[in-house]
Amino acid sequence: MKMTTYAILAASTIAAFPANAQDRADWPDSLSISTGSQGGTYFVWGSGLGSMIGERLGLPTSVEITGGPVQNVVLVETGETLVGFSTTGPAQEAMAGENELMPGMEAGNLRALFPMYQTPLQAVVLSSSGIDSIEDLEGKRVNLGPASGTSATYWQRYFDTAGIDVKASFAGGSDGAGQLADGLIDAFVYAAGLPTSAFSELAIQNDVTFLPLSEEDKATFKEAAPSMQDFTIPAGTYEGQDEDIPSVSMWNFAIAHQDLPESLAYEITKLALEDNARMKQLHASAVETLAENWDTNNFMPFHPGAVRYYEEIGITIPEDLR
């Protein structure tokens, strides 16, 4: 199996080491974080977190542009990267041997570090298109996001379950927004944290309409992916979006290979959860990056380093998640 990723340097070493030399003895010389496409929330998050790791832990960190969670869980499971981001659905399916990139192979090396934020399903069209609902996408040219990403995986399942036939294409956030603005596609459906930079730029430069999910749409999504839950995209998230938009969402987690050194897993988890003000400067979605949201993961074992941090702040991780 061959998967292509691209490394972008996110941070350089600075002499500020929270862990002593003995604790760092088994740390890698550098770290790589599997994220997603440019223009997506994962990429912004990874770039920011990578910079923090470089600044505060003195560990050079790079960002891998990938197809998103479905690919990220494979990269972390196989040890090609030691840290990555995933929504709960793809991680749980990989652990059950249902990942399309490694079918039948149960991922046993995945470990949770910390909760990130919720990823809502989003859909946007040009207002001039006359498209008013998800059902109106029948027969239309629709970009579903990167192939094998959360967006493409779950939007395709939704369309299949709902019996809606679309002319699907697959491109990252920035490319998908550009294609819609240029009239090359009729709609761009996506899954990313709020606000999604590609959608923000699109809404500033174009007159767009964000499509709501009806109660029937939401029920169909939950049928196609039981880990989905109701979500509301607040009014004002994007330029010209004056009303709340009903949707569904999945939680995102930072994940690691079980062989990530315990002290490094501890420091990364502590770094992300102790300075929420800094995290929110990286991306507004980090408002949900709180230790108290650890229980939105109920299936993936936490890394021992993460468990140590949670216990230090008074959170007891159940035995079946250790």
PDB file of C-alpha atoms in Angstrom:
ATOM      1  CA  MET A   1       0.000   0.000   0.000  1.00  0.00           C
ATOM      2  CA  LYS A   2       1.482   3.325  -1.031  1.00  0.00           C
ATOM      3  CA  MET A   3       0.221   6.604   0.317  1.00  0.00           C
ATOM      4  CA  THR A   4       1.672   9.991  -0.539  1.00  0.00           C
ATOM      5  CA  THR A   5       2.186  12.699   2.063  1.00  0.00           C
ATOM      6  CA  TYR A   6       4.079  15.960   2.005  1.00  0.00           C
ATOM      7  CA  ALA A   7       6.080  17.276   4.951  1.00  0.00           C
ATOM      8  CA  ILE A   8       6.074  20.970   5.758  1.00  0.00           C
ATOM      9  CA  LEU A   9       8.418  22.207   8.473  1.00  0.00           C
ATOM     10  CA  ALA A  10       6.338  23.598  11.315  1.00  0.00           C
ATOM     11  CA  ALA A  11       8.893  24.424  13.980  1.00  0.00           C
ATOM     12  CA  SER A  12      12.544  24.452  14.852  1.00  0.00           C
ATOM     13  CA  THR A  13      14.335  23.561  18.047  1.00  0.00           C
ATOM     14  CA  ILE A  14      14.449  26.122  20.815  1.00  0.00           C
ATOM     15  CA  ALA A  15      16.195  25.484  24.114  1.00  0.00           C
ATOM     16  CA  ALA A  16      13.183  25.154  26.397  1.00  0.00           C
ATOM     17  CA  PHE A  17      12.889  21.604  27.682  1.00  0.00           C
ATOM     18  CA  PRO A  18      10.155  20.833  30.251  1.00  0.00           C
ATOM     19  CA  ALA A  19      11.357  17.219  30.523  1.00  0.00           C
ATOM     20  CA  ASN A  20      14.827  16.498  31.874  1.00  0.00           C
ATOM     21  CA  ALA A  21      17.497  14.803  29.782  1.00  0.00           C
ATOM     22  CA  GLN A  22      16.742  11.373  31.210  1.00  0.00           C
ATOM     23  CA  ASP A  23      13.025  11.719  30.372  1.00  0.00           C
ATOM     24  CA  ARG A  24      13.928  12.727  26.822  1.00  0.00           C
ATOM     25  CA  ALA A  25      16.420   9.903  26.229  1.00  0.00           C
ATOM     26  CA  ASP A  26      13.966   7.879  24.126  1.00  0.00           C
ATOM     27  CA  TRP A  27      12.417  10.825  22.276  1.00  0.00           C
ATOM     28  CA  PRO A  28      12.742  10.839  18.469  1.00  0.00           C
ATOM     29  CA  ASP A  29      15.018  13.431  16.848  1.00  0.00           C
ATOM     30  CA  SER A  30      11.961  14.961  15.182  1.00  0.00           C
ATOM     31  CA  LEU A  31       8.206  14.498  15.097  1.00  0.00           C
ATOM     32  CA  SER A  32       5.658  14.446  12.270  1.00  0.00           C
ATOM     33  CA  ILE A  33       1.912  15.120  12.663  1.00  0.00           C
ATOM     34  CA  SER A  34      -0.565  13.663  10.132  1.00  0.00           C
ATOM     35  CA  THR A  35      -3.190  16.327   9.409  1.00  0.00           C
ATOM     36  CA  GLY A  36      -5.304  16.874   6.274  1.00  0.00           C
ATOM     37  CA  SER A  37      -5.563  19.098   3.218  1.00  0.00           C
ATOM     38  CA  GLN A  38      -4.479  22.729   3.035  1.00  0.00           C
ATOM     39  CA  GLY A  39      -7.455  24.974   3.733  1.00  0.00           C
ATOM     40  CA  GLY A  40      -8.820  22.470   6.248  1.00  0.00           C
ATOM     41  CA  THR A  41      -8.888  22.747  10.034  1.00  0.00           C
ATOM     42  CA  TYR A  42      -6.505  19.833  10.615  1.00  0.00           C
ATOM     43  CA  PHE A  43      -3.750  21.552   8.654  1.00  0.00           C
ATOM     44  CA  VAL A  44      -4.153  24.800  10.603  1.00  0.00           C
ATOM     45  CA  TRP A  45      -4.266  22.881  13.868  1.00  0.00           C
ATOM     46  CA  GLY A  46      -1.222  20.770  13.041  1.00  0.00           C
ATOM     47  CA  SER A  47       0.842  23.761  11.990  1.00  0.00           C
ATOM     48  CA  GLY A  48       0.031  25.563  15.232  1.00  0.00           C
ATOM     49  CA  LEU A  49       0.522  22.584  17.505  1.00  0.00           C
ATOM     50  CA  GLY A  50       3.756  21.718  15.726  1.00  0.00           C
ATOM     51  CA  SER A  51       5.050  25.234  16.381  1.00  0.00           C
ATOM     52  CA  MET A  52       4.152  24.939  20.062  1.00  0.00           C
ATOM     53  CA  ILE A  53       5.943  21.590  20.336  1.00  0.00           C
ATOM     54  CA  GLY A  54       9.019  23.122  18.740  1.00  0.00           C
ATOM     55  CA  GLU A  55       8.937  26.213  20.929  1.00  0.00           C
ATOM     56  CA  ARG A  56       8.138  24.635  24.270  1.00  0.00           C
ATOM     57  CA  LEU A  57       9.454  21.097  23.997  1.00  0.00           C
ATOM     58  CA  GLY A  58      12.441  21.800  21.769  1.00  0.00           C
ATOM     59  CA  LEU A  59      11.444  19.067  19.329  1.00  0.00           C
ATOM     60  CA  PRO A  60      11.514  19.856  15.569  1.00  0.00           C
ATOM     61  CA  THR A  61       8.035  19.062  14.268  1.00  0.00           C
ATOM     62  CA  SER A  62       6.640  18.858  10.740  1.00  0.00           C
ATOM     63  CA  VAL A  63       3.127  18.709   9.336  1.00  0.00           C
ATOM     64  CA  GLU A  64       2.065  15.997   6.891  1.00  0.00           C
ATOM     65  CA  ILE A  65      -0.569  16.978   4.332  1.00  0.00           C
ATOM     66  CA  THR A  66      -2.776  13.892   4.002  1.00  0.00           C
ATOM     67  CA  GLY A  67      -6.206  12.763   2.890  1.00  0.00           C
ATOM     68  CA  GLY A  68      -7.490  13.133   6.449  1.00  0.00           C
ATOM     69  CA  PRO A  69      -8.552  10.750   9.225  1.00  0.00           C
ATOM     70  CA  VAL A  70      -8.991   7.551   7.192  1.00  0.00           C
ATOM     71  CA  GLN A  71      -5.381   7.865   6.019  1.00  0.00           C
ATOM     72  CA  ASN A  72      -4.112   9.302   9.300  1.00  0.00           C
ATOM     73  CA  VAL A  73      -5.147   6.274  11.345  1.00  0.00           C
ATOM     74  CA  VAL A  74      -3.196   4.062   8.935  1.00  0.00           C
ATOM     75  CA  LEU A  75      -0.120   6.288   9.094  1.00  0.00           C
ATOM     76  CA  VAL A  76      -0.185   6.259  12.898  1.00  0.00           C
ATOM     77  CA  GLU A  77      -1.051   2.561  13.154  1.00  0.00           C
ATOM     78  CA  THR A  78       1.895   1.603  10.952  1.00  0.00           C
ATOM     79  CA  GLY A  79       4.253   4.028  12.686  1.00  0.00           C
ATOM     80  CA  GLU A  80       4.903   6.134   9.590  1.00  0.00           C
ATOM     81  CA  THR A  81       3.933   9.056  11.806  1.00  0.00           C
ATOM     82  CA  LEU A  82       3.727   8.889  15.598  1.00  0.00           C
ATOM     83  CA  VAL A  83       1.021  11.536  16.035  1.00  0.00           C
ATOM     84  CA  GLY A  84      -2.036  12.410  13.967  1.00  0.00           C
ATOM     85  CA  PHE A  85      -5.598  13.684  14.065  1.00  0.00           C
ATOM     86  CA  SER A  86      -8.757  11.634  13.541  1.00  0.00           C
ATOM     87  CA  THR A  87     -12.468  11.849  13.978  1.00  0.00           C
ATOM     88  CA  THR A  88     -13.939   9.138  16.176  1.00  0.00           C
ATOM     89  CA  GLY A  89     -15.701   7.287  13.357  1.00  0.00           C
ATOM     90  CA  PRO A  90     -12.641   6.420  11.227  1.00  0.00           C
ATOM     91  CA  ALA A  91     -10.602   5.508  14.316  1.00  0.00           C
ATOM     92  CA  GLN A  92     -13.272   3.159  15.632  1.00  0.00           C
ATOM     93  CA  GLU A  93     -13.708   1.557  12.208  1.00  0.00           C
ATOM     94  CA  ALA A  94      -9.956   1.055  11.848  1.00  0.00           C
ATOM     95  CA  MET A  95      -9.839  -0.688  15.220  1.00  0.00           C
ATOM     96  CA  ALA A  96     -12.622  -2.981  14.006  1.00  0.00           C
ATOM     97  CA  GLY A  97     -10.708  -3.839  10.815  1.00  0.00           C
ATOM     98  CA  GLU A  98     -13.012  -1.766   8.600  1.00  0.00           C
ATOM     99  CA  ASN A  99     -10.576   0.845   7.274  1.00  0.00           C
ATOM    100  CA  GLU A 100     -10.707   0.860   3.468  1.00  0.00           C
ATOM    101  CA  LEU A 101      -6.921   1.339   3.216  1.00  0.00           C
ATOM    102  CA  MET A 102      -6.159  -1.750   5.311  1.00  0.00           C
ATOM    103  CA  PRO A 103      -9.339  -3.863   5.128  1.00  0.00           C
ATOM    104  CA  GLY A 104      -9.550  -6.743   7.574  1.00  0.00           C
ATOM    105  CA  MET A 105      -6.586  -5.499   9.647  1.00  0.00           C
ATOM    106  CA  GLU A 106      -7.592  -4.394  13.140  1.00  0.00           C
ATOM    107  CA  ALA A 107      -5.637  -1.335  14.248  1.00  0.00           C
ATOM    108  CA  GLY A 108      -4.153  -2.216  17.625  1.00  0.00           C
ATOM    109  CA  ASN A 109      -1.514   0.508  17.978  1.00  0.00           C
ATOM    110  CA  LEU A 110      -3.802   3.550  18.139  1.00  0.00           C
ATOM    111  CA  ARG A 111      -3.863   5.501  21.401  1.00  0.00           C
ATOM    112  CA  ALA A 112      -5.823   8.635  22.304  1.00  0.00           C
ATOM    113  CA  LEU A 113      -4.040  11.739  23.566  1.00  0.00           C
ATOM    114  CA  PHE A 114      -6.605  14.525  23.959  1.00  0.00           C
ATOM    115  CA  PRO A 115      -9.977  15.756  22.631  1.00  0.00           C
ATOM    116  CA  MET A 116      -9.777  18.478  20.010  1.00  0.00           C
ATOM    117  CA  TYR A 117     -13.169  19.735  18.799  1.00  0.00           C
ATOM    118  CA  GLN A 118     -16.297  18.651  16.969  1.00  0.00           C
ATOM    119  CA  THR A 119     -16.342  18.387  13.178  1.00  0.00           C
ATOM    120  CA  PRO A 120     -19.699  19.393  11.698  1.00  0.00           C
ATOM    121  CA  LEU A 121     -20.797  18.318   8.237  1.00  0.00           C
ATOM    122  CA  GLN A 122     -21.137  21.410   6.050  1.00  0.00           C
ATOM    123  CA  ALA A 123     -22.525  22.114   2.578  1.00  0.00           C
ATOM    124  CA  VAL A 124     -22.217  25.304   0.532  1.00  0.00           C
ATOM    125  CA  VAL A 125     -23.409  26.450  -2.896  1.00  0.00           C
ATOM    126  CA  LEU A 126     -23.361  29.707  -4.811  1.00  0.00           C
ATOM    127  CA  SER A 127     -26.591  31.583  -4.054  1.00  0.00           C
ATOM    128  CA  SER A 128     -27.155  32.000  -7.782  1.00  0.00           C
ATOM    129  CA  SER A 129     -27.370  28.202  -8.217  1.00  0.00           C
ATOM    130  CA  GLY A 130     -30.975  27.910  -7.063  1.00  0.00           C
ATOM    131  CA  ILE A 131     -30.019  24.966  -4.841  1.00  0.00           C
ATOM    132  CA  ASP A 132     -31.887  25.242  -1.520  1.00  0.00           C
ATOM    133  CA  SER A 133     -31.590  21.812   0.089  1.00  0.00           C
ATOM    134  CA  ILE A 134     -29.421  18.722   0.271  1.00  0.00           C
ATOM    135  CA  GLU A 135     -31.998  16.868  -1.816  1.00  0.00           C
ATOM    136  CA  ASP A 136     -31.484  19.429  -4.606  1.00  0.00           C
ATOM    137  CA  LEU A 137     -27.956  18.020  -5.062  1.00  0.00           C
ATOM    138  CA  GLU A 138     -29.390  15.081  -7.032  1.00  0.00           C
ATOM    139  CA  GLY A 139     -27.461  14.876 -10.306  1.00  0.00           C
ATOM    140  CA  LYS A 140     -25.263  17.852  -9.436  1.00  0.00           C
ATOM    141  CA  ARG A 141     -21.457  18.132  -9.513  1.00  0.00           C
ATOM    142  CA  VAL A 142     -20.393  17.916  -5.871  1.00  0.00           C
ATOM    143  CA  ASN A 143     -16.921  18.028  -4.357  1.00  0.00           C
ATOM    144  CA  LEU A 144     -16.787  15.783  -1.289  1.00  0.00           C
ATOM    145  CA  GLY A 145     -13.357  16.792   0.005  1.00  0.00           C
ATOM    146  CA  PRO A 146     -10.213  14.633  -0.185  1.00  0.00           C
ATOM    147  CA  ALA A 147     -10.791  10.993  -1.114  1.00  0.00           C
ATOM    148  CA  SER A 148     -10.775   8.779   1.990  1.00  0.00           C
ATOM    149  CA  GLY A 149     -11.103  11.795   4.303  1.00  0.00           C
ATOM    150  CA  THR A 150     -13.864  12.159   6.896  1.00  0.00           C
ATOM    151  CA  SER A 151     -15.847  14.388   4.559  1.00  0.00           C
ATOM    152  CA  ALA A 152     -15.755  12.104   1.518  1.00  0.00           C
ATOM    153  CA  THR A 153     -16.308   8.969   3.591  1.00  0.00           C
ATOM    154  CA  TYR A 154     -19.399  10.127   5.444  1.00  0.00           C
ATOM    155  CA  TRP A 155     -20.976  12.366   2.837  1.00  0.00           C
ATOM    156  CA  GLN A 156     -20.770   9.469   0.348  1.00  0.00           C
ATOM    157  CA  ARG A 157     -22.385   7.156   2.891  1.00  0.00           C
ATOM    158  CA  TYR A 158     -25.109   9.717   3.409  1.00  0.00           C
ATOM    159  CA  PHE A 159     -25.808  10.078  -0.318  1.00  0.00           C
ATOM    160  CA  ASP A 160     -25.831   6.286  -0.744  1.00  0.00           C
ATOM    161  CA  THR A 161     -28.182   5.797   2.216  1.00  0.00           C
ATOM    162  CA  ALA A 162     -30.482   8.641   1.111  1.00  0.00           C
ATOM    163  CA  GLY A 163     -30.506   7.438  -2.506  1.00  0.00           C
ATOM    164  CA  ILE A 164     -29.155  10.746  -3.804  1.00  0.00           C
ATOM    165  CA  ASP A 165     -27.002  10.357  -6.904  1.00  0.00           C
ATOM    166  CA  VAL A 166     -24.342  13.064  -7.244  1.00  0.00           C
ATOM    167  CA  LYS A 167     -21.462  13.503  -9.666  1.00  0.00           C
ATOM    168  CA  ALA A 168     -18.751  13.266  -7.032  1.00  0.00           C
ATOM    169  CA  SER A 169     -15.276  14.756  -7.224  1.00  0.00           C
ATOM    170  CA  PHE A 170     -12.566  14.861  -4.594  1.00  0.00           C
ATOM    171  CA  ALA A 171     -10.332  17.802  -3.683  1.00  0.00           C
ATOM    172  CA  GLY A 172      -9.025  19.510  -0.556  1.00  0.00           C
ATOM    173  CA  GLY A 173     -10.526  22.524   1.153  1.00  0.00           C
ATOM    174  CA  SER A 174      -8.821  25.305  -0.767  1.00  0.00           C
ATOM    175  CA  ASP A 175      -9.190  23.567  -4.132  1.00  0.00           C
ATOM    176  CA  GLY A 176     -12.843  22.711  -3.519  1.00  0.00           C
ATOM    177  CA  ALA A 177     -13.699  26.294  -2.619  1.00  0.00           C
ATOM    178  CA  GLY A 178     -11.888  27.551  -5.710  1.00  0.00           C
ATOM    179  CA  GLN A 179     -13.732  25.119  -7.951  1.00  0.00           C
ATOM    180  CA  LEU A 180     -17.090  26.268  -6.591  1.00  0.00           C
ATOM    181  CA  ALA A 181     -16.207  29.934  -7.043  1.00  0.00           C
ATOM    182  CA  ASP A 182     -15.135  29.226 -10.632  1.00  0.00           C
ATOM    183  CA  GLY A 183     -18.333  27.346 -11.464  1.00  0.00           C
ATOM    184  CA  LEU A 184     -16.559  24.029 -12.017  1.00  0.00           C
ATOM    185  CA  ILE A 185     -18.797  22.309  -9.452  1.00  0.00           C
ATOM    186  CA  ASP A 186     -22.312  22.972  -8.175  1.00  0.00           C
ATOM    187  CA  ALA A 187     -21.718  22.319  -4.489  1.00  0.00           C
ATOM    188  CA  PHE A 188     -18.946  21.750  -1.982  1.00  0.00           C
ATOM    189  CA  VAL A 189     -19.736  19.488   0.964  1.00  0.00           C
ATOM    190  CA  TYR A 190     -17.151  19.137   3.691  1.00  0.00           C
ATOM    191  CA  ALA A 191     -16.365  18.140   7.264  1.00  0.00           C
ATOM    192  CA  ALA A 192     -14.082  20.403   9.292  1.00  0.00           C
ATOM    193  CA  GLY A 193     -13.945  22.425  12.493  1.00  0.00           C
ATOM    194  CA  LEU A 194     -15.437  25.888  12.739  1.00  0.00           C
ATOM    195  CA  PRO A 195     -14.696  28.231  11.211  1.00  0.00           C
ATOM    196  CA  THR A 196     -13.324  26.346   8.201  1.00  0.00           C
ATOM    197  CA  SER A 197     -10.820  28.656   6.513  1.00  0.00           C
ATOM    198  CA  ALA A 198     -11.700  27.562   2.985  1.00  0.00           C
ATOM    199  CA  PHE A 199     -15.393  28.326   3.631  1.00  0.00           C
ATOM    200  CA  SER A 200     -14.564  31.627   5.352  1.00  0.00           C
ATOM    201  CA  GLU A 201     -12.596  32.861   2.327  1.00  0.00           C
ATOM    202  CA  LEU A 202     -15.267  31.598  -0.062  1.00  0.00           C
ATOM    203  CA  ALA A 203     -18.029  33.444   1.816  1.00  0.00           C
ATOM    204  CA  ILE A 204     -16.062  36.701   1.893  1.00  0.00           C
ATOM    205  CA  GLN A 205     -15.427  36.660  -1.843  1.00  0.00           C
ATOM    206  CA  ASN A 206     -18.748  35.203  -3.092  1.00  0.00           C
ATOM    207  CA  ASP A 207     -22.469  35.267  -2.406  1.00  0.00           C
ATOM    208  CA  VAL A 208     -23.006  31.767  -1.028  1.00  0.00           C
ATOM    209  CA  THR A 209     -25.713  29.749   0.692  1.00  0.00           C
ATOM    210  CA  PHE A 210     -25.009  27.209   3.410  1.00  0.00           C
ATOM    211  CA  LEU A 211     -27.433  24.296   3.194  1.00  0.00           C
ATOM    212  CA  PRO A 212     -29.122  23.114   6.410  1.00  0.00           C
ATOM    213  CA  LEU A 213     -29.741  19.474   7.257  1.00  0.00           C
ATOM    214  CA  SER A 214     -33.409  18.630   7.762  1.00  0.00           C
ATOM    215  CA  GLU A 215     -34.484  16.296  10.559  1.00  0.00           C
ATOM    216  CA  GLU A 216     -34.721  13.544   7.943  1.00  0.00           C
ATOM    217  CA  ASP A 217     -31.213  14.370   6.687  1.00  0.00           C
ATOM    218  CA  LYS A 218     -29.818  14.162  10.220  1.00  0.00           C
ATOM    219  CA  ALA A 219     -31.539  10.840  10.851  1.00  0.00           C
ATOM    220  CA  THR A 220     -30.060   9.463   7.628  1.00  0.00           C
ATOM    221  CA  PHE A 221     -26.565  10.589   8.650  1.00  0.00           C
ATOM    222  CA  LYS A 222     -26.941   8.877  12.028  1.00  0.00           C
ATOM    223  CA  GLU A 223     -28.101   5.719  10.282  1.00  0.00           C
ATOM    224  CA  ALA A 224     -25.042   5.809   8.028  1.00  0.00           C
ATOM    225  CA  ALA A 225     -22.655   6.684  10.892  1.00  0.00           C
ATOM    226  CA  PRO A 226     -23.962   6.006  14.424  1.00  0.00           C
ATOM    227  CA  SER A 227     -21.210   8.119  16.041  1.00  0.00           C
ATOM    228  CA  MET A 228     -22.771  11.281  14.539  1.00  0.00           C
ATOM    229  CA  GLN A 229     -24.639  13.639  16.863  1.00  0.00           C
ATOM    230  CA  ASP A 230     -26.771  16.746  16.387  1.00  0.00           C
ATOM    231  CA  PHE A 231     -24.865  19.987  15.944  1.00  0.00           C
ATOM    232  CA  THR A 232     -25.715  23.612  15.180  1.00  0.00           C
ATOM    233  CA  ILE A 233     -23.420  25.877  13.153  1.00  0.00           C
ATOM    234  CA  PRO A 234     -24.022  29.223  14.894  1.00  0.00           C
ATOM    235  CA  ALA A 235     -25.220  32.245  12.951  1.00  0.00           C
ATOM    236  CA  GLY A 236     -22.333  34.520  12.057  1.00  0.00           C
ATOM    237  CA  THR A 237     -19.783  31.734  11.697  1.00  0.00           C
ATOM    238  CA  TYR A 238     -19.330  32.846   8.076  1.00  0.00           C
ATOM    239  CA  GLU A 239     -19.808  36.120   6.222  1.00  0.00           C
ATOM    240  CA  GLY A 240     -23.468  36.607   5.306  1.00  0.00           C
ATOM    241  CA  GLN A 241     -24.645  33.590   7.340  1.00  0.00           C
ATOM    242  CA  ASP A 242     -27.392  35.219   9.401  1.00  0.00           C
ATOM    243  CA  GLU A 243     -29.120  32.098  10.729  1.00  0.00           C
ATOM    244  CA  ASP A 244     -28.126  28.979  12.638  1.00  0.00           C
ATOM    245  CA  ILE A 245     -27.544  25.964  10.410  1.00  0.00           C
ATOM    246  CA  PRO A 246     -28.702  22.537  11.667  1.00  0.00           C
ATOM    247  CA  SER A 247     -26.126  19.808  11.063  1.00  0.00           C
ATOM    248  CA  VAL A 248     -24.452  16.758  12.613  1.00  0.00           C
ATOM    249  CA  SER A 249     -20.911  16.276  13.862  1.00  0.00           C
ATOM    250  CA  MET A 250     -18.195  13.909  15.091  1.00  0.00           C
ATOM    251  CA  TRP A 251     -15.536  14.533  17.730  1.00  0.00           C
ATOM    252  CA  ASN A 252     -11.872  14.789  16.797  1.00  0.00           C
ATOM    253  CA  PHE A 253      -8.976  13.435  18.833  1.00  0.00           C
ATOM    254  CA  ALA A 254      -5.232  13.746  18.694  1.00  0.00           C
ATOM    255  CA  ILE A 255      -3.986  10.166  18.453  1.00  0.00           C
ATOM    256  CA  ALA A 256      -0.582   8.530  18.783  1.00  0.00           C
ATOM    257  CA  HIS A 257       1.161   5.232  18.119  1.00  0.00           C
ATOM    258  CA  GLN A 258       1.485   3.190  21.300  1.00  0.00           C
ATOM    259  CA  ASP A 259       5.297   3.397  20.957  1.00  0.00           C
ATOM    260  CA  LEU A 260       5.348   7.183  21.290  1.00  0.00           C
ATOM    261  CA  PRO A 261       7.557   7.680  24.377  1.00  0.00           C
ATOM    262  CA  GLU A 262       5.427   8.049  27.487  1.00  0.00           C
ATOM    263  CA  SER A 263       7.089  11.261  28.624  1.00  0.00           C
ATOM    264  CA  LEU A 264       6.577  12.846  25.185  1.00  0.00           C
ATOM    265  CA  ALA A 265       2.892  11.827  25.093  1.00  0.00           C
ATOM    266  CA  TYR A 266       2.532  13.358  28.561  1.00  0.00           C
ATOM    267  CA  GLU A 267       4.180  16.633  27.519  1.00  0.00           C
ATOM    268  CA  ILE A 268       2.126  16.965  24.302  1.00  0.00           C
ATOM    269  CA  THR A 269      -1.138  16.277  26.136  1.00  0.00           C
ATOM    270  CA  LYS A 270      -0.226  18.739  28.882  1.00  0.00           C
ATOM    271  CA  LEU A 271       0.816  21.338  26.307  1.00  0.00           C
ATOM    272  CA  ALA A 272      -2.526  21.157  24.486  1.00  0.00           C
ATOM    273  CA  LEU A 273      -4.779  21.064  27.545  1.00  0.00           C
ATOM    274  CA  GLU A 274      -3.075  23.471  29.975  1.00  0.00           C
ATOM    275  CA  ASP A 275      -2.983  26.596  27.794  1.00  0.00           C
ATOM    276  CA  ASN A 276      -6.394  26.818  26.187  1.00  0.00           C
ATOM    277  CA  ALA A 277      -5.955  30.538  25.517  1.00  0.00           C
ATOM    278  CA  ARG A 278      -2.950  29.790  23.291  1.00  0.00           C
ATOM    279  CA  MET A 279      -4.788  26.909  21.623  1.00  0.00           C
ATOM    280  CA  LYS A 280      -7.706  29.174  20.731  1.00  0.00           C
ATOM    281  CA  GLN A 281      -5.236  31.542  19.085  1.00  0.00           C
ATOM    282  CA  LEU A 282      -4.276  28.665  16.791  1.00  0.00           C
ATOM    283  CA  HIS A 283      -7.899  27.978  15.823  1.00  0.00           C
ATOM    284  CA  ALA A 284     -11.248  29.005  17.296  1.00  0.00           C
ATOM    285  CA  SER A 285     -12.390  25.367  17.412  1.00  0.00           C
ATOM    286  CA  ALA A 286      -9.979  24.814  20.317  1.00  0.00           C
ATOM    287  CA  VAL A 287     -12.634  26.298  22.599  1.00  0.00           C
ATOM    288  CA  GLU A 288     -13.623  22.624  22.975  1.00  0.00           C
ATOM    289  CA  THR A 289     -10.064  21.390  23.608  1.00  0.00           C
ATOM    290  CA  LEU A 290     -10.683  20.764  27.283  1.00  0.00           C
ATOM    291  CA  ALA A 291      -9.629  17.882  29.525  1.00  0.00           C
ATOM    292  CA  GLU A 292     -13.258  17.473  30.651  1.00  0.00           C
ATOM    293  CA  ASN A 293     -14.157  16.329  27.124  1.00  0.00           C
ATOM    294  CA  TRP A 294     -11.949  13.222  27.405  1.00  0.00           C
ATOM    295  CA  ASP A 295     -15.096  11.093  27.725  1.00  0.00           C
ATOM    296  CA  THR A 296     -16.204  11.829  24.160  1.00  0.00           C
ATOM    297  CA  ASN A 297     -13.860   8.911  23.400  1.00  0.00           C
ATOM    298  CA  ASN A 298     -15.379   5.685  24.734  1.00  0.00           C
ATOM    299  CA  PHE A 299     -13.569   3.066  22.664  1.00  0.00           C
ATOM    300  CA  MET A 300      -9.865   3.894  22.088  1.00  0.00           C
ATOM    301  CA  PRO A 301      -7.303   3.292  24.859  1.00  0.00           C
ATOM    302  CA  PHE A 302      -5.556   6.418  26.070  1.00  0.00           C
ATOM    303  CA  HIS A 303      -1.783   6.542  25.820  1.00  0.00           C
ATOM    304  CA  PRO A 304      -0.145   5.945  29.232  1.00  0.00           C
ATOM    305  CA  GLY A 305       1.497   9.374  29.007  1.00  0.00           C
ATOM    306  CA  ALA A 306      -1.912  10.994  28.521  1.00  0.00           C
ATOM    307  CA  VAL A 307      -3.357   8.943  31.387  1.00  0.00           C
ATOM    308  CA  ARG A 308      -0.597  10.263  33.665  1.00  0.00           C
ATOM    309  CA  TYR A 309      -1.560  13.847  32.834  1.00  0.00           C
ATOM    310  CA  TYR A 310      -5.284  13.267  33.369  1.00  0.00           C
ATOM    311  CA  GLU A 311      -4.643  11.631  36.718  1.00  0.00           C
ATOM    312  CA  GLU A 312      -2.462  14.571  37.782  1.00  0.00           C
ATOM    313  CA  ILE A 313      -5.432  16.911  37.311  1.00  0.00           C
ATOM    314  CA  GLY A 314      -7.903  14.598  39.049  1.00  0.00           C
ATOM    315  CA  ILE A 315      -9.474  12.756  36.106  1.00  0.00           C
ATOM    316  CA  THR A 316      -9.714   8.981  36.425  1.00  0.00           C
ATOM    317  CA  ILE A 317      -9.590   7.142  33.116  1.00  0.00           C
ATOM    318  CA  PRO A 318     -11.592   3.870  33.253  1.00  0.00           C
ATOM    319  CA  GLU A 319      -9.639   0.629  33.173  1.00  0.00           C
ATOM    320  CA  ASP A 320     -11.099  -0.381  29.807  1.00  0.00           C
ATOM    321  CA  LEU A 321      -9.642   2.814  28.254  1.00  0.00           C
ATOM    322  CA  ARG A 322      -6.140   2.458  29.694  1.00  0.00           C
TER     323      ARG A 322
END
